[in-house]
GROMACS .gro file of C-alpha atoms in nm:
model
  198
    1MET     CA    1  -0.777  -2.367   0.452
    2ARG     CA    2  -0.831  -2.248   0.094
    3ARG     CA    3  -0.559  -2.013  -0.023
    4SER     CA    4  -0.640  -1.766  -0.295
    5VAL     CA    5  -0.382  -1.670  -0.549
    6VAL     CA    6  -0.420  -1.389  -0.798
    7PRO     CA    7  -0.313  -1.512  -1.144
    8LEU     CA    8   0.029  -1.382  -1.242
    9PRO     CA    9   0.049  -1.142  -1.534
   10ARG     CA   10   0.264  -1.287  -1.812
   11ALA     CA   11   0.545  -1.033  -1.762
   12ALA     CA   12   0.550  -1.094  -1.386
   13SER     CA   13   0.639  -1.459  -1.433
   14ALA     CA   14   1.004  -1.356  -1.483
   15LEU     CA   15   1.011  -1.208  -1.132
   16PRO     CA   16   1.074  -1.423  -0.825
   17ILE     CA   17   0.753  -1.536  -0.658
   18LEU     CA   18   0.757  -1.498  -0.280
   19ASP     CA   19   0.503  -1.684  -0.066
   20ILE     CA   20   0.446  -1.471   0.247
   21SER     CA   21   0.191  -1.711   0.401
   22PRO     CA   22   0.432  -1.846   0.669
   23TYR     CA   23   0.442  -1.494   0.816
   24MET     CA   24   0.069  -1.423   0.789
   25SER     CA   25  -0.019  -1.603   1.112
   26ALA     CA   26   0.147  -1.638   1.451
   27GLY     CA   27   0.165  -2.016   1.408
   28GLY     CA   28   0.389  -2.016   1.101
   29CYS     CA   29   0.641  -2.300   1.085
   30ASP     CA   30   1.001  -2.189   1.161
   31ALA     CA   31   1.143  -2.382   0.863
   32SER     CA   32   0.887  -2.226   0.626
   33ARG     CA   33   0.964  -1.880   0.764
   34ARG     CA   34   1.337  -1.939   0.714
   35ARG     CA   35   1.277  -2.040   0.350
   36THR     CA   36   1.060  -1.733   0.295
   37ALA     CA   37   1.319  -1.501   0.455
   38GLN     CA   38   1.596  -1.652   0.242
   39ALA     CA   39   1.385  -1.615  -0.074
   40LEU     CA   40   1.305  -1.254   0.020
   41ASP     CA   41   1.674  -1.179   0.075
   42ALA     CA   42   1.765  -1.329  -0.263
   43ALA     CA   43   1.482  -1.147  -0.445
   44CYS     CA   44   1.572  -0.811  -0.292
   45ARG     CA   45   1.936  -0.852  -0.393
   46ASP     CA   46   1.866  -0.966  -0.749
   47PRO     CA   47   1.653  -0.859  -0.933
   48GLY     CA   48   1.535  -0.625  -0.655
   49PHE     CA   49   1.165  -0.697  -0.708
   50PHE     CA   50   0.932  -0.987  -0.644
   51TYR     CA   51   0.574  -1.095  -0.687
   52LEU     CA   52   0.399  -1.161  -0.354
   53VAL     CA   53   0.157  -1.453  -0.311
   54GLY     CA   54   0.005  -1.618  -0.005
   55HIS     CA   55  -0.116  -1.281   0.126
   56GLY     CA   56  -0.475  -1.393   0.171
   57ALA     CA   57  -0.635  -1.125  -0.048
   58PRO     CA   58  -0.907  -1.304  -0.244
   59ALA     CA   59  -0.890  -1.245  -0.619
   60GLU     CA   60  -1.262  -1.153  -0.612
   61ASP     CA   61  -1.189  -0.864  -0.374
   62ILE     CA   62  -0.914  -0.729  -0.597
   63ASP     CA   63  -1.139  -0.765  -0.902
   64ARG     CA   64  -1.408  -0.570  -0.714
   65LEU     CA   65  -1.161  -0.288  -0.641
   66HIS     CA   66  -1.082  -0.267  -1.013
   67VAL     CA   67  -1.452  -0.250  -1.102
   68LEU     CA   68  -1.513   0.025  -0.846
   69ALA     CA   69  -1.210   0.222  -0.969
   70LYS     CA   70  -1.333   0.199  -1.329
   71GLN     CA   71  -1.675   0.324  -1.217
   72PHE     CA   72  -1.514   0.617  -1.037
   73PHE     CA   73  -1.299   0.719  -1.335
   74ALA     CA   74  -1.599   0.692  -1.568
   75MET     CA   75  -1.781   0.965  -1.371
   76PRO     CA   76  -1.810   1.316  -1.517
   77GLN     CA   77  -1.492   1.524  -1.480
   78ALA     CA   78  -1.667   1.784  -1.260
   79ARG     CA   79  -1.761   1.514  -1.007
   80LYS     CA   80  -1.404   1.387  -0.988
   81GLU     CA   81  -1.270   1.743  -0.955
   82GLU     CA   82  -1.472   1.779  -0.631
   83LEU     CA   83  -1.202   1.556  -0.479
   84ALA     CA   84  -0.905   1.744  -0.630
   85LEU     CA   85  -0.572   1.685  -0.465
   86SER     CA   86  -0.535   2.062  -0.428
   87ARG     CA   87  -0.823   2.057  -0.175
   88SER     CA   88  -0.609   1.848   0.060
   89PRO     CA   89  -0.269   2.021   0.068
   90GLY     CA   90   0.002   1.839   0.258
   91SER     CA   91  -0.181   1.510   0.283
   92ALA     CA   92  -0.142   1.421  -0.087
   93ARG     CA   93  -0.487   1.266  -0.100
   94GLY     CA   94  -0.744   1.312  -0.368
   95TYR     CA   95  -0.803   1.313  -0.742
   96GLN     CA   96  -0.532   1.396  -0.997
   97ARG     CA   97  -0.642   1.485  -1.349
   98LEU     CA   98  -0.447   1.384  -1.659
   99GLY     CA   99  -0.102   1.543  -1.660
  100GLU     CA  100  -0.125   1.680  -1.305
  101ASN     CA  101   0.130   1.442  -1.156
  102VAL     CA  102   0.496   1.514  -1.236
  103THR     CA  103   0.773   1.258  -1.189
  104GLN     CA  104   1.137   1.356  -1.246
  105GLY     CA  105   1.026   1.672  -1.425
  106ARG     CA  106   0.790   1.491  -1.664
  107ARG     CA  107   0.412   1.490  -1.662
  108ASP     CA  108   0.252   1.150  -1.606
  109TRP     CA  109  -0.037   1.114  -1.846
  110HIS     CA  110  -0.272   0.925  -1.620
  111GLU     CA  111  -0.547   1.021  -1.383
  112ALA     CA  112  -0.545   0.891  -1.029
  113ILE     CA  113  -0.715   0.903  -0.695
  114ASP     CA  114  -0.461   0.889  -0.416
  115LEU     CA  115  -0.594   0.721  -0.104
  116TYR     CA  116  -0.407   0.587   0.197
  117ALA     CA  117  -0.490   0.400   0.513
  118GLU     CA  118  -0.618   0.658   0.760
  119LEU     CA  119  -0.409   0.638   1.073
  120ASP     CA  120  -0.501   0.736   1.424
  121GLY     CA  121  -0.232   0.954   1.582
  122ARG     CA  122  -0.239   0.731   1.891
  123SER     CA  123  -0.193   0.406   1.698
  124VAL     CA  124   0.133   0.494   1.526
  125ASP     CA  125   0.452   0.637   1.670
  126LEU     CA  126   0.581   0.861   1.392
  127GLU     CA  127   0.865   0.977   1.616
  128ALA     CA  128   1.003   0.622   1.594
  129LEU     CA  129   1.102   0.705   1.237
  130ALA     CA  130   1.353   0.958   1.374
  131ARG     CA  131   1.508   0.695   1.603
  132PRO     CA  132   1.714   0.394   1.495
  133PRO     CA  133   1.644   0.205   1.279
  134GLY     CA  134   1.445   0.490   1.119
  135GLY     CA  135   1.690   0.774   1.068
  136LEU     CA  136   1.439   1.040   0.957
  137GLN     CA  137   1.548   1.399   1.028
  138GLU     CA  138   1.347   1.546   1.319
  139ALA     CA  139   1.275   1.856   1.109
  140ALA     CA  140   1.081   1.637   0.862
  141LEU     CA  141   0.839   1.508   1.128
  142PRO     CA  142   0.578   1.788   1.100
  143GLN     CA  143   0.542   1.736   0.724
  144LEU     CA  144   0.533   1.359   0.769
  145ARG     CA  145   0.268   1.395   1.041
  146THR     CA  146   0.048   1.606   0.807
  147PHE     CA  147   0.081   1.343   0.535
  148ALA     CA  148   0.051   1.031   0.751
  149LEU     CA  149  -0.241   1.153   0.961
  150GLY     CA  150  -0.428   1.311   0.669
  151ARG     CA  151  -0.783   1.214   0.583
  152ASN     CA  152  -0.891   1.074   0.248
  153GLN     CA  153  -1.131   1.254   0.021
  154TRP     CA  154  -1.383   0.977  -0.045
  155PRO     CA  155  -1.617   0.984  -0.342
  156ASP     CA  156  -1.991   0.947  -0.274
  157GLU     CA  157  -2.013   0.722  -0.579
  158PRO     CA  158  -1.977   0.440  -0.642
  159GLN     CA  159  -2.148   0.371  -0.313
  160ALA     CA  160  -1.942   0.063  -0.218
  161PHE     CA  161  -1.610   0.237  -0.299
  162ARG     CA  162  -1.508   0.351   0.049
  163GLY     CA  163  -1.596   0.032   0.234
  164ALA     CA  164  -1.417  -0.188  -0.019
  165TYR     CA  165  -1.101   0.022  -0.014
  166GLU     CA  166  -1.092   0.055   0.366
  167ALA     CA  167  -1.124  -0.323   0.398
  168HIS     CA  168  -0.840  -0.364   0.148
  169PHE     CA  169  -0.619  -0.115   0.336
  170SER     CA  170  -0.678  -0.307   0.658
  171ARG     CA  171  -0.586  -0.638   0.496
  172MET     CA  172  -0.275  -0.489   0.332
  173ALA     CA  173  -0.158  -0.345   0.665
  174GLY     CA  174  -0.136  -0.703   0.791
  175VAL     CA  175   0.053  -0.806   0.479
  176GLY     CA  176   0.293  -0.515   0.530
  177ARG     CA  177   0.361  -0.616   0.890
  178ALA     CA  178   0.423  -0.977   0.778
  179LEU     CA  179   0.661  -0.858   0.507
  180MET     CA  180   0.855  -0.643   0.754
  181ARG     CA  181   0.890  -0.941   0.993
  182ALA     CA  182   1.021  -1.149   0.703
  183MET     CA  183   1.258  -0.867   0.605
  184ALA     CA  184   1.397  -0.849   0.960
  185ASP     CA  185   1.455  -1.225   0.961
  186ALA     CA  186   1.619  -1.202   0.617
  187MET     CA  187   1.859  -0.941   0.754
  188GLY     CA  188   1.940  -1.146   1.064
  189LEU     CA  189   1.767  -0.897   1.293
  190PRO     CA  190   1.514  -0.976   1.566
  191THR     CA  191   1.181  -1.054   1.396
  192ALA     CA  192   1.007  -0.757   1.562
  193TYR     CA  193   1.288  -0.511   1.477
  194PHE     CA  194   1.076  -0.300   1.240
  195GLU     CA  195   0.754  -0.311   1.447
  196PRO     CA  196   0.795   0.050   1.574
  197LEU     CA  197   0.795   0.163   1.211
  198THR     CA  198   0.480  -0.021   1.103
   0.00000   0.00000   0.00000
């Protein structure tokens, strides 16, 4: 099996590199999973960040996403504004113009298109987040439901944009589940402990 690895940016080389591949398939070797869980535990404790490899996302696919994003942002402003975040209140999905996003009281001088995996209300148990191990306040569930079950505002152009991003979201959902299994093992919990939350 050929594994693809995205080249590390120079600055990222100082971060721990975590190979998640032992958790990406059901047949992962127990010893390899233990090593990955231990490395994850160490990376989360110090420095608190890590670079993930072995996730199976081909570098060509990621490069294609970057090309499509550049094509989208190169479109005329009026076209991008058709997808304005303000047209999708509560779901936080859509286009943000320069300076629209505010973090800790400061404007972020970037433009963005916020897209998320589109969930089916039957495929995810949001109420599980209000039960242990979740701990979310029940009163927050309606707002979370609006956000989590929201629909993306997809651009018509570039034409391949939606399909490429949906395929990427699907692949990353599998990576997220693998990472949560590794996290549970790292914490000494049953491997499936976080499954209700993913």
